Coordinates of C-alpha atoms in Angstrom, one line a residue:
Chain I
X1 CA 27.3 66.9 -19.5
X2 CA 30.5 67.1 -21.5
X3 CA 32.6 67.1 -18.4
X4 CA 30.6 64.0 -17.3
X5 CA 31.4 62.0 -20.4
X6 CA 35.0 63.1 -20.6
X7 CA 35.4 62.1 -17.0
X8 CA 34.1 58.6 -17.7
X9 CA 36.3 58.1 -20.8
X10 CA 39.4 59.5 -19.0
X11 CA 39.0 57.8 -15.7
X12 CA 37.2 54.6 -16.5
X13 CA 40.0 52.3 -15.1
X14 CA 39.5 54.1 -11.8
X15 CA 35.8 53.8 -12.0
X16 CA 36.0 50.0 -12.7
X17 CA 38.4 49.6 -9.8
X18 CA 36.0 51.4 -7.5
X19 CA 33.2 49.2 -8.8
X20 CA 35.2 46.1 -8.3
X21 CA 36.1 47.1 -4.7
X22 CA 32.5 47.9 -4.0
X23 CA 31.4 44.5 -5.2
X24 CA 34.1 42.7 -3.1
X25 CA 33.1 44.7 -0.1
X26 CA 29.4 44.1 -0.4
X27 CA 29.4 40.5 -1.4
X28 CA 32.0 39.3 1.1
X29 CA 29.9 41.0 3.8
X30 CA 26.7 39.3 2.6
X31 CA 28.2 35.9 2.0
X32 CA 30.0 35.9 5.4
X33 CA 26.8 37.2 7.0
X34 CA 24.8 34.4 5.4
X35 CA 27.3 31.8 6.5
X36 CA 27.0 33.1 10.1
X37 CA 23.3 34.0 10.3
X38 CA 21.7 30.9 8.7
X39 CA 23.2 28.4 11.2
X40 CA 22.5 30.7 14.1
X41 CA 18.9 31.0 12.9
X42 CA 18.6 27.2 12.7
X43 CA 20.1 26.8 16.2
X44 CA 17.5 29.3 17.5
X45 CA 14.7 27.3 15.9
X46 CA 15.9 24.2 17.8
X47 CA 16.8 26.0 21.0
X48 CA 14.5 25.2 23.8
X49 CA 15.6 28.1 26.0
X50 CA 13.4 31.1 25.2
X51 CA 15.6 33.8 26.7
X52 CA 18.5 32.8 24.4
X53 CA 16.4 33.6 21.4
X54 CA 15.4 37.0 22.9
X55 CA 19.0 37.9 23.6
X56 CA 20.3 36.9 20.1
X57 CA 17.5 38.8 18.4
X58 CA 18.1 41.8 20.6
X59 CA 21.8 41.9 19.8
X60 CA 21.2 41.5 16.0
X61 CA 18.6 44.2 16.2
X62 CA 21.1 46.4 18.1
X63 CA 23.6 46.2 15.3
X64 CA 21.0 47.5 12.9
X65 CA 20.4 50.6 15.0
X66 CA 24.0 51.7 15.4
X67 CA 24.6 54.5 12.9
X68 CA 26.9 53.2 10.2
X69 CA 29.4 56.0 10.4
X70 CA 29.7 55.5 14.2
X71 CA 30.2 51.7 13.8
X72 CA 32.9 52.3 11.2
X73 CA 34.7 54.8 13.4
X74 CA 34.5 52.4 16.4
X75 CA 36.2 49.7 14.4
X76 CA 39.2 51.8 13.5
X77 CA 41.0 51.5 16.9
X78 CA 40.1 47.7 17.0
X79 CA 40.9 46.6 13.5
X80 CA 42.6 49.7 11.9
X81 CA 41.6 50.9 8.5
X82 CA 41.0 49.3 5.1
X83 CA 38.8 46.5 3.8
X84 CA 38.7 44.2 6.8
X85 CA 37.0 46.5 9.3
X86 CA 34.6 47.7 6.6
X87 CA 33.6 44.1 5.7
X88 CA 33.1 43.4 9.4
X89 CA 30.9 46.4 9.9
X90 CA 28.7 45.6 6.9
X91 CA 28.5 42.0 7.9
X92 CA 27.1 43.0 11.3
X93 CA 24.4 44.8 9.5
X94 CA 23.6 41.9 7.3
X95 CA 23.0 39.5 10.2
X96 CA 19.5 40.6 11.3
X97 CA 17.5 40.3 8.1
X98 CA 19.0 36.9 7.2
X99 CA 18.7 35.6 10.8
X100 CA 15.1 36.7 11.0
X101 CA 14.1 35.2 7.7
X102 CA 15.8 31.9 8.3
X103 CA 14.0 31.6 11.6
X104 CA 10.6 32.5 10.1
X105 CA 11.3 30.3 7.1
X106 CA 11.9 27.3 9.4
X107 CA 8.8 28.1 11.4
X108 CA 6.7 28.3 8.2
X109 CA 7.2 24.6 7.4
X110 CA 4.0 22.8 7.9
X111 CA 3.7 20.9 11.2
X112 CA 2.3 17.8 9.4
X113 CA 5.3 17.7 7.2
X114 CA 7.6 17.7 10.2
X115 CA 5.6 15.1 12.0
X116 CA 5.5 12.7 9.1
X117 CA 9.3 13.2 8.5
X118 CA 10.0 12.4 12.1
X119 CA 7.6 9.4 12.1
X120 CA 9.2 8.0 9.0
X121 CA 12.7 8.0 10.4
X122 CA 14.3 11.3 9.4
X123 CA 17.1 12.2 11.9
X124 CA 17.2 15.8 13.0
X125 CA 20.1 16.6 10.6
X126 CA 18.2 15.0 7.7
X127 CA 15.1 16.9 8.6
X128 CA 17.0 20.2 8.6
X129 CA 18.9 19.5 5.4
X130 CA 16.3 17.7 3.3
X131 CA 13.1 19.2 4.5
X132 CA 13.3 22.5 6.4
X133 CA 16.2 24.1 4.6
X134 CA 14.8 23.5 1.1
X135 CA 11.4 24.6 2.1
X136 CA 12.6 27.8 3.8
X137 CA 15.1 28.7 1.0
X138 CA 12.7 31.2 -0.6
X139 CA 12.5 33.0 2.8
X140 CA 16.2 32.9 3.4
X141 CA 16.8 34.2 -0.2
X142 CA 14.5 37.1 0.4
X143 CA 16.4 38.0 3.5
X144 CA 19.7 37.9 1.6
X145 CA 18.2 40.0 -1.2
X146 CA 17.0 42.8 1.2
X147 CA 20.4 42.7 2.9
X148 CA 22.3 43.0 -0.3
X149 CA 20.5 46.1 -1.4
X150 CA 21.1 47.8 1.9
X151 CA 24.7 46.7 2.1
X152 CA 25.5 48.0 -1.4
X153 CA 24.2 51.4 -0.4
X154 CA 25.9 51.5 3.0
X155 CA 29.2 50.3 1.5
X156 CA 29.7 53.8 0.0
X157 CA 30.5 54.9 3.5
X158 CA 33.3 52.4 3.8
X159 CA 35.6 54.6 1.8
X160 CA 35.8 56.8 4.9
X161 CA 37.9 54.2 6.6
X162 CA 40.0 53.6 3.5
X163 CA 38.2 50.6 2.1
X164 CA 37.7 52.1 -1.3
X165 CA 34.7 51.4 -3.5
X166 CA 32.3 53.7 -5.2
X167 CA 32.2 55.8 -2.1
X168 CA 35.8 56.8 -2.8
X169 CA 34.6 58.6 -5.9
X170 CA 32.0 60.5 -3.9
X171 CA 34.5 61.4 -1.2
X172 CA 37.2 62.5 -3.6
X173 CA 34.6 64.3 -5.7
X174 CA 33.6 66.3 -2.6
X175 CA 37.2 67.1 -1.9
X176 CA 38.1 68.4 -5.3
X177 CA 34.7 69.8 -6.0
X178 CA 34.0 67.7 -9.0
X179 CA 30.2 67.0 -9.2
X180 CA 30.6 64.5 -12.1
X181 CA 32.7 62.3 -9.8
X182 CA 30.1 62.4 -7.1
X183 CA 27.4 61.6 -9.6
X184 CA 29.3 58.6 -11.0
X185 CA 29.9 57.2 -7.5
X186 CA 26.2 57.7 -6.5
X187 CA 24.7 56.4 -9.7
X188 CA 27.1 53.5 -9.8
X189 CA 26.0 52.4 -6.3
X190 CA 22.3 52.8 -7.3
X191 CA 22.7 50.8 -10.5
X192 CA 24.6 48.1 -8.7
X193 CA 21.9 47.8 -6.1
X194 CA 19.2 47.6 -8.7
X195 CA 21.0 45.0 -10.7
X196 CA 21.7 42.9 -7.6
X197 CA 18.1 43.2 -6.5
X198 CA 16.8 42.1 -9.9
X199 CA 19.1 39.1 -10.2
X200 CA 18.5 38.0 -6.6
X201 CA 14.7 38.5 -7.2
X202 CA 14.9 36.1 -10.2
X203 CA 16.8 33.6 -8.1
X204 CA 14.2 33.9 -5.3
X205 CA 11.3 33.4 -7.7
X206 CA 13.0 30.3 -9.2
X207 CA 13.6 28.8 -5.7
X208 CA 10.0 29.5 -4.7
X209 CA 8.8 27.5 -7.7
X210 CA 11.3 24.8 -7.2
X211 CA 10.9 24.3 -3.5
X212 CA 7.6 25.6 -2.5
X213 CA 4.9 24.2 -4.6
X214 CA 2.1 26.2 -3.0
X215 CA 0.6 27.6 -6.2
X216 CA -2.7 25.9 -6.9
X217 CA -2.0 23.9 -10.0
X218 CA -4.8 21.5 -9.2
X219 CA -7.5 20.9 -11.7
Chain B
X1 CA 3.5 -9.2 17.6
X2 CA 3.5 -6.0 19.6
X3 CA 3.0 -6.1 23.3
X4 CA 2.6 -3.3 25.8
X5 CA 3.3 -4.2 29.4
X6 CA 2.3 -2.0 32.3
X7 CA 2.9 1.1 30.3
X8 CA 2.4 4.4 32.2
X9 CA 2.9 7.8 30.8
X10 CA 3.1 10.8 33.1
X11 CA 3.9 14.2 31.6
X12 CA 6.1 16.8 33.3
X13 CA 3.0 18.8 34.3
X14 CA 1.7 15.7 36.2
X15 CA -0.9 14.7 33.7
X16 CA -1.3 10.9 33.8
X17 CA -1.9 10.2 30.1
X18 CA -1.7 6.4 30.2
X19 CA -2.5 4.3 33.2
X20 CA -1.1 0.8 33.3
X21 CA -1.8 -0.2 29.7
X22 CA -1.4 -3.9 28.9
X23 CA -2.2 -4.7 25.3
X24 CA -1.4 -7.1 22.5
X25 CA -1.5 -6.2 18.8
X26 CA -1.8 -9.4 16.8
X27 CA 0.3 -9.9 13.7
X28 CA -1.4 -9.4 10.3
X29 CA -4.5 -7.8 11.9
X30 CA -6.0 -4.4 11.8
X31 CA -6.3 -3.2 15.4
X32 CA -8.3 -0.1 15.9
X33 CA -7.7 2.2 18.9
X34 CA -10.8 4.2 19.5
X35 CA -12.1 6.6 22.1
X36 CA -13.1 10.2 22.8
X37 CA -10.5 12.8 22.2
X38 CA -7.9 12.9 25.0
X39 CA -8.4 9.3 25.9
X40 CA -4.7 8.4 25.0
X41 CA -5.3 6.4 21.8
X42 CA -2.8 8.5 19.8
X43 CA -0.3 8.5 22.7
X44 CA -0.6 4.7 22.9
X45 CA 0.0 4.3 19.2
X46 CA 3.1 6.6 19.2
X47 CA 4.7 4.4 21.8
X48 CA 5.2 1.8 19.1
X49 CA 7.4 3.9 16.9
X50 CA 9.1 5.7 19.9
X51 CA 7.6 9.1 19.1
X52 CA 6.5 8.7 22.6
X53 CA 8.4 7.0 25.4
X54 CA 6.7 5.3 28.3
X55 CA 7.4 6.7 31.8
X56 CA 7.4 3.1 33.0
X57 CA 6.6 -0.2 31.5
X58 CA 7.8 -2.0 28.3
X59 CA 7.0 -1.9 24.7
X60 CA 8.0 -5.1 23.0
X61 CA 8.0 -5.8 19.3
X62 CA 8.5 -9.5 18.5
X63 CA 9.8 -9.9 22.1
X64 CA 12.4 -7.1 21.8
X65 CA 12.1 -4.1 24.1
X66 CA 12.2 -1.1 21.7
X67 CA 13.8 1.1 24.3
X68 CA 17.1 -0.6 23.4
X69 CA 16.7 0.3 19.7
X70 CA 17.7 3.4 17.8
X71 CA 14.4 5.2 17.4
X72 CA 15.3 6.6 13.9
X73 CA 16.1 3.1 12.6
X74 CA 13.0 1.7 14.3
X75 CA 10.8 4.3 12.6
X76 CA 12.2 3.5 9.2
X77 CA 10.8 0.0 9.6
X78 CA 7.4 1.1 10.6
X79 CA 4.9 2.7 8.2
X80 CA 3.4 5.9 9.4
X81 CA 0.3 7.7 8.1
X82 CA -1.1 10.8 9.7
X83 CA -4.3 12.8 9.4
X84 CA -2.7 15.9 7.8
X85 CA -0.9 13.5 5.3
X86 CA 2.3 15.6 5.5
X87 CA 3.6 15.0 2.0
X88 CA 6.7 17.0 1.3
X89 CA 5.6 19.9 -0.9
X90 CA 9.0 20.3 -2.6
X91 CA 9.1 16.7 -3.9
X92 CA 7.0 15.2 -6.6
X93 CA 4.8 12.2 -5.9
X94 CA 7.3 9.6 -6.8
X95 CA 10.0 11.2 -4.7
X96 CA 7.5 11.4 -1.8
X97 CA 6.7 7.7 -2.0
X98 CA 10.3 6.8 -2.3
X99 CA 11.4 8.7 0.8
X100 CA 11.9 5.8 3.2
X101 CA 13.6 3.5 0.6
X102 CA 16.0 6.4 0.0
X103 CA 16.6 6.8 3.7
X104 CA 17.4 3.1 3.8
X105 CA 19.7 3.6 0.9
X106 CA 18.0 1.1 -1.5
X107 CA 19.4 1.3 -5.0
X108 CA 17.6 3.6 -7.4
X109 CA 16.3 0.9 -9.7
X110 CA 14.6 -1.0 -6.9
X111 CA 13.2 2.2 -5.4
X112 CA 11.7 3.4 -8.6
X113 CA 10.1 0.0 -9.4
X114 CA 8.6 -0.2 -5.9
X115 CA 7.3 3.4 -6.1
X116 CA 5.6 2.7 -9.4
X117 CA 4.0 -0.5 -8.2
X118 CA 2.8 1.1 -5.1
X119 CA 1.2 4.1 -6.9
X120 CA -0.6 1.8 -9.2
X121 CA -1.7 -0.3 -6.2
X122 CA -3.3 2.6 -4.5
X123 CA -5.1 3.6 -7.7
X124 CA -2.9 6.4 -9.0
X125 CA -1.4 5.7 -12.4
X126 CA 2.3 6.3 -11.9
X127 CA 2.8 7.6 -15.4
X128 CA 0.2 10.3 -14.7
X129 CA 0.8 11.2 -11.1
X130 CA 4.5 10.3 -10.5
X131 CA 5.8 13.7 -11.7
X132 CA 3.0 15.8 -10.1
X133 CA 3.4 17.7 -6.9
X134 CA 1.3 17.2 -3.8
X135 CA -0.5 20.6 -4.2
X136 CA -1.9 19.4 -7.5
X137 CA -3.7 16.5 -5.9
X138 CA -7.1 16.3 -4.1
X139 CA -7.2 15.4 -0.4
X140 CA -8.2 11.8 -1.1
X141 CA -5.4 11.4 -3.7
X142 CA -2.9 12.9 -1.3
X143 CA -3.8 10.4 1.4
X144 CA -3.5 7.5 -1.2
X145 CA 0.0 8.8 -1.7
X146 CA 0.4 8.9 2.1
X147 CA -0.6 5.2 2.3
X148 CA 1.7 4.2 -0.6
X149 CA 4.5 6.1 1.2
X150 CA 3.9 4.1 4.4
X151 CA 4.1 0.8 2.5
X152 CA 7.2 1.8 0.4
X153 CA 9.9 0.1 2.5
X154 CA 7.6 -3.0 3.0
X155 CA 7.3 -2.6 6.8
X156 CA 5.6 -5.3 8.8
X157 CA 3.9 -2.7 11.0
X158 CA 1.9 0.3 9.9
X159 CA 0.6 3.0 12.2
X160 CA -2.3 5.1 11.0
X161 CA -3.3 8.2 13.1
X162 CA -6.9 9.1 12.1
X163 CA -5.7 8.9 8.4
X164 CA -9.1 9.4 6.8
X165 CA -10.8 11.8 9.3
X166 CA -10.1 15.0 7.3
X167 CA -11.5 13.6 4.1
X168 CA -14.9 14.1 2.6
X169 CA -17.3 11.2 3.2
X170 CA -17.0 9.7 -0.3
X171 CA -13.2 9.7 -0.3
X172 CA -13.2 8.3 3.2
X173 CA -15.4 5.4 2.2
X174 CA -13.2 4.7 -0.8
X175 CA -10.0 4.7 1.2
X176 CA -11.5 2.5 3.9
X177 CA -12.5 0.0 1.2
X178 CA -9.1 0.3 -0.4
X179 CA -7.4 -0.3 2.9
X180 CA -9.4 -3.5 3.5
X181 CA -8.7 -4.6 -0.1
X182 CA -4.9 -4.0 0.3
X183 CA -4.8 -5.7 3.7
X184 CA -6.3 -8.9 2.2
X185 CA -3.1 -9.2 0.1
X186 CA -0.6 -7.6 2.4
X187 CA -1.4 -8.9 5.9
X188 CA 0.4 -6.1 7.7
X189 CA 0.1 -5.5 11.4
X190 CA -1.9 -2.2 11.3
X191 CA -2.6 -0.1 14.3
X192 CA -5.3 2.4 13.3
X193 CA -6.5 5.3 15.5
X194 CA -9.9 6.8 15.0
X195 CA -12.8 8.4 16.9
X196 CA -15.3 7.1 14.4
X197 CA -17.1 4.0 15.5
X198 CA -18.5 3.3 12.0
X199 CA -15.0 3.3 10.7
X200 CA -13.7 1.1 13.5
X201 CA -16.5 -1.5 12.9
X202 CA -15.9 -1.4 9.2
X203 CA -12.1 -2.1 9.2
X204 CA -11.2 -3.6 12.5
X205 CA -10.3 -7.1 13.3
X206 CA -9.9 -6.1 16.9
X207 CA -11.2 -2.9 18.6
X208 CA -9.5 -1.4 21.6
X209 CA -11.8 1.1 23.3
X210 CA -10.0 3.6 25.6
X211 CA -11.1 6.3 28.0
X212 CA -9.1 8.7 30.2
X213 CA -5.8 6.8 29.6
X214 CA -7.3 3.4 30.3
X215 CA -8.4 0.5 28.2
X216 CA -12.2 0.0 28.7
X217 CA -12.8 -2.9 26.4
X218 CA -11.0 -5.0 23.9
X219 CA -12.6 -7.4 21.4
X220 CA -13.9 -8.1 18.0
X221 CA -16.3 -5.5 16.6
X222 CA -19.2 -7.9 16.9
X223 CA -18.4 -8.8 20.5
X224 CA -18.2 -5.1 21.5
X225 CA -21.5 -4.4 19.7
X226 CA -23.2 -7.4 21.3
X227 CA -21.7 -7.2 24.8
X228 CA -20.6 -3.7 25.6
X229 CA -18.6 -3.9 28.9
X230 CA -20.3 -1.0 30.6
X231 CA -22.5 2.1 30.1
X232 CA -19.6 4.1 28.7
X233 CA -19.1 1.6 25.8
X234 CA -22.8 1.4 25.3
X235 CA -23.0 5.2 25.1
X236 CA -20.0 5.5 22.9
X237 CA -21.5 3.1 20.4
X238 CA -25.0 4.5 20.8
X239 CA -24.3 8.2 20.7
X240 CA -22.0 7.8 17.8
X241 CA -24.7 5.7 15.9
X242 CA -27.3 8.4 16.7
X243 CA -25.0 11.2 15.5
X244 CA -24.6 9.4 12.2
X245 CA -28.3 8.7 12.0
X246 CA -29.0 12.4 11.8
X247 CA -27.0 13.0 8.7
X248 CA -28.2 9.7 7.3
X249 CA -30.6 9.5 4.4
X250 CA -32.3 6.5 5.9
X251 CA -33.8 8.6 8.7
X252 CA -37.4 7.8 9.7
X253 CA -39.9 10.2 8.1
X254 CA -42.3 12.3 10.2
X255 CA -46.0 12.5 9.5
X256 CA -45.5 16.1 8.5
X257 CA -43.4 15.1 5.5
X258 CA -45.9 12.5 4.4
X259 CA -49.3 14.1 4.9
X260 CA -51.4 15.7 2.2
X261 CA -51.5 19.4 3.2
X262 CA -54.6 20.3 1.0
X263 CA -57.1 17.5 1.6
X264 CA -60.8 18.2 0.7
X265 CA -62.4 19.9 3.7
X266 CA -65.7 21.6 4.2
X267 CA -67.1 24.1 6.7
X268 CA -69.8 22.6 9.0
X269 CA -72.5 24.9 7.7
X270 CA -72.5 23.5 4.1
X271 CA -75.6 21.9 2.8
X272 CA -75.7 18.2 1.7
X273 CA -76.1 19.0 -2.0
X274 CA -73.0 21.2 -1.9
X275 CA -71.1 18.4 -0.2
X276 CA -72.0 15.9 -2.9
X277 CA -71.0 18.4 -5.6
X278 CA -67.7 18.9 -3.9
X279 CA -66.9 15.2 -3.5
X280 CA -67.8 14.7 -7.2
X281 CA -65.5 17.5 -8.3
X282 CA -62.5 16.4 -6.2
X283 CA -63.2 12.7 -6.8
X284 CA -63.2 11.7 -3.1
X285 CA -65.7 9.7 -1.0
X286 CA -65.5 11.6 2.2
X287 CA -65.1 15.1 3.5
X288 CA -63.4 16.4 6.6
X289 CA -65.3 19.0 8.4
X290 CA -63.2 21.9 9.7
X291 CA -64.5 25.1 11.2
X292 CA -63.2 28.6 10.7
X293 CA -60.6 28.2 13.5
X294 CA -59.2 25.1 11.7
X295 CA -60.6 22.9 14.4
X296 CA -61.4 19.4 13.2
X297 CA -65.1 18.8 13.8
X298 CA -65.7 15.5 12.1
X299 CA -66.0 13.7 8.8
X300 CA -68.7 12.7 6.5
X301 CA -68.7 9.8 4.0
X302 CA -70.7 10.0 0.7
X303 CA -72.9 7.1 1.9
X304 CA -74.0 9.1 5.0
X305 CA -74.8 12.1 2.8
X306 CA -76.8 10.2 0.3
X307 CA -78.7 8.4 3.0
X308 CA -79.9 11.7 4.5
X309 CA -80.1 13.6 1.1
X310 CA -83.9 13.8 1.1
X311 CA -84.0 16.1 4.1
X312 CA -83.4 19.5 2.8
X313 CA -82.0 22.1 5.3
X314 CA -79.7 19.6 6.9
X315 CA -76.0 20.6 6.9
X316 CA -72.9 18.4 6.9
X317 CA -72.6 19.2 10.6
X318 CA -75.8 17.3 11.2
X319 CA -74.7 14.1 9.4
X320 CA -71.0 14.0 10.2
X321 CA -69.5 11.6 12.6
X322 CA -66.7 12.5 15.0
X323 CA -63.1 11.7 14.1
X324 CA -61.9 9.3 16.7
X325 CA -58.3 8.9 15.8
X326 CA -55.7 11.5 14.9
X327 CA -52.0 11.9 15.2
X328 CA -50.0 14.8 16.5
X329 CA -47.6 16.8 14.3
X330 CA -44.1 15.6 14.8
X331 CA -45.0 11.9 15.2
X332 CA -43.2 9.4 13.0
X333 CA -44.7 7.7 10.1
X334 CA -44.5 4.2 11.7
X335 CA -46.6 5.5 14.6
X336 CA -49.2 6.8 12.1
X337 CA -49.2 3.5 10.2
X338 CA -49.6 1.6 13.4
X339 CA -52.8 3.5 14.3
X340 CA -54.2 3.2 10.8
X341 CA -53.4 -0.5 10.7
X342 CA -54.8 -1.4 14.1
X343 CA -58.1 0.5 13.6
X344 CA -58.6 -0.3 9.9
X345 CA -58.5 3.4 8.9
X346 CA -58.2 4.6 5.3
X347 CA -56.9 7.9 6.5
X348 CA -55.6 9.7 9.6
X349 CA -55.7 13.5 10.3
X350 CA -52.6 15.2 11.6
X351 CA -53.3 17.9 14.2
X352 CA -51.0 20.3 16.0
X353 CA -50.9 20.9 19.8
X354 CA -53.8 23.4 19.6
X355 CA -56.0 20.8 17.9
X356 CA -55.8 22.6 14.6
X357 CA -56.0 20.5 11.5
X358 CA -52.8 20.4 9.5
X359 CA -53.1 17.6 7.0
X360 CA -54.1 14.1 6.2
X361 CA -52.2 10.8 6.0
X362 CA -53.7 8.5 3.4
X363 CA -52.5 5.2 2.1
X364 CA -51.9 7.0 -1.2
X365 CA -49.7 9.6 0.5
X366 CA -47.6 6.9 2.2
X367 CA -47.0 5.1 -1.1
X368 CA -46.1 8.4 -2.8
X369 CA -43.6 9.3 -0.1
X370 CA -41.9 5.9 -0.3
X371 CA -41.7 6.3 -4.1
X372 CA -39.9 9.6 -3.7
X373 CA -37.5 8.4 -1.0
X374 CA -36.7 5.0 -2.5
X375 CA -34.2 6.0 -5.2
X376 CA -32.0 7.7 -2.7
X377 CA -32.0 4.7 -0.4
X378 CA -29.9 2.8 -2.8
X379 CA -26.3 3.4 -1.6
X380 CA -24.4 5.7 -4.0
X381 CA -22.2 3.9 -6.4
X382 CA -18.6 4.1 -5.3
X383 CA -16.6 3.6 -8.5
X384 CA -15.9 7.2 -9.5
X385 CA -12.4 8.8 -9.1
X386 CA -12.3 11.1 -6.2
X387 CA -11.3 14.2 -8.0

């Protein structure tokens, strides 16, 4: 226990740096993933060609099934080592849940609401931006939340291709046989995931109340 | 004025939904499109705001072919109300009503003022309901908002696709009345789709009856009722009327509901003294004679019994007279009254198909039945809020 505390007090700049790298890794992956997956999800909702949807979902699913270590290793010859390939790999993982939830969120919007929007003179873009997107935000947010938690835990592996992060503490700890280092890395990742999950959960709840008045407040 | 000229609609799968439709919708009138489901009434209505485009033929609004117009712009100038209401759940009531003015980029002050006026006009106090959300309103209130929303940008034309069909009967009546009231001030060109003949007759200036993608008859409600063009129209009016009749409180009562089920009866073997005693006790002036198998044998009046009273040993069977008139169970009250009236009867037995005695219609029982039914025959008052 002593070794544990002395490690924290001695090495806290390193720990903070690792934490910061971890945050950058995870959140750039999630944010980029959202920027890519949400528009693709919307396109799929409006696509009239059934097989395109199947193929896109198949590919997004496929990314999920590749073991993370393998994916990271494959990216080394393509993009080298460091942050960039790590973010790309994590981004590929984040696509599926966000894509799926965007798609489902858009489909959850009541048919009557869409009919009346169209009949009153909403253009397609206006329908997407003012009706469907706000109404499916809780769904999309929940996809982002699930993804974030996964990505934070998978990001520990990114240190293997030199991207740093809390994983670096674990890998180094293994190398020099320092259990406290391994613990700090592991617990740090867990805490980060829990905090992110909690905060995003609050955001999701707020969006649900704001944009999806389905609770029965009637007399 | 809206004119449809030789409009045909053929879907990709070959279904011929509309067959050479030629129609005119007069300005400032409520025109009701009616027909059985699948007759093309909704399809026809949706031609007007370009939610549907004709395969051939023309749709003209004030002489302009709408195929040359931008459909989004066109729809913003036509009010639209649908059965499922379709209020936006993430916007409060005021925002919902102000949707089209915002799309048309009215300034905020004008939009807010119009929204408040419209909410008050459809009977929802804007200070109370403006900030509520659609899920907090009843179905009837939601559709009031739906109507206000359609009126918001002051369109000349309003399309209503079975707007009141999903509502409970009381809210439906109220909204129909409200629509008629609003129309007296607004004089919009309203095209109203329904499958309910009562609704059509109530609100329409002109009714267009459709079947299988064709117009069967067009005319004022009175004309259609008086001169149905063919059997289909006659059936459509008739069957609909009958359907409504069943759930109606004014339905004709059956003798079974009106008859007394425990009239004073006696077995044929009773003595005359017993009969008199019984009549005294029950305060009646005649007895019906019914045997053990519930077969009606006859009737005796107190005068007959008193006349023969001296002859001991006689039973009621000896002095009774046969019952000449009876009515079968399941007959209507008017039939029974007809018989009683034409034969000057004070009462009439009801028997079942096996000739068993079930009960008795008397003048008293008829009056009593009417007294019970009468209060419900006054139409329910329609001034409550539909909450």
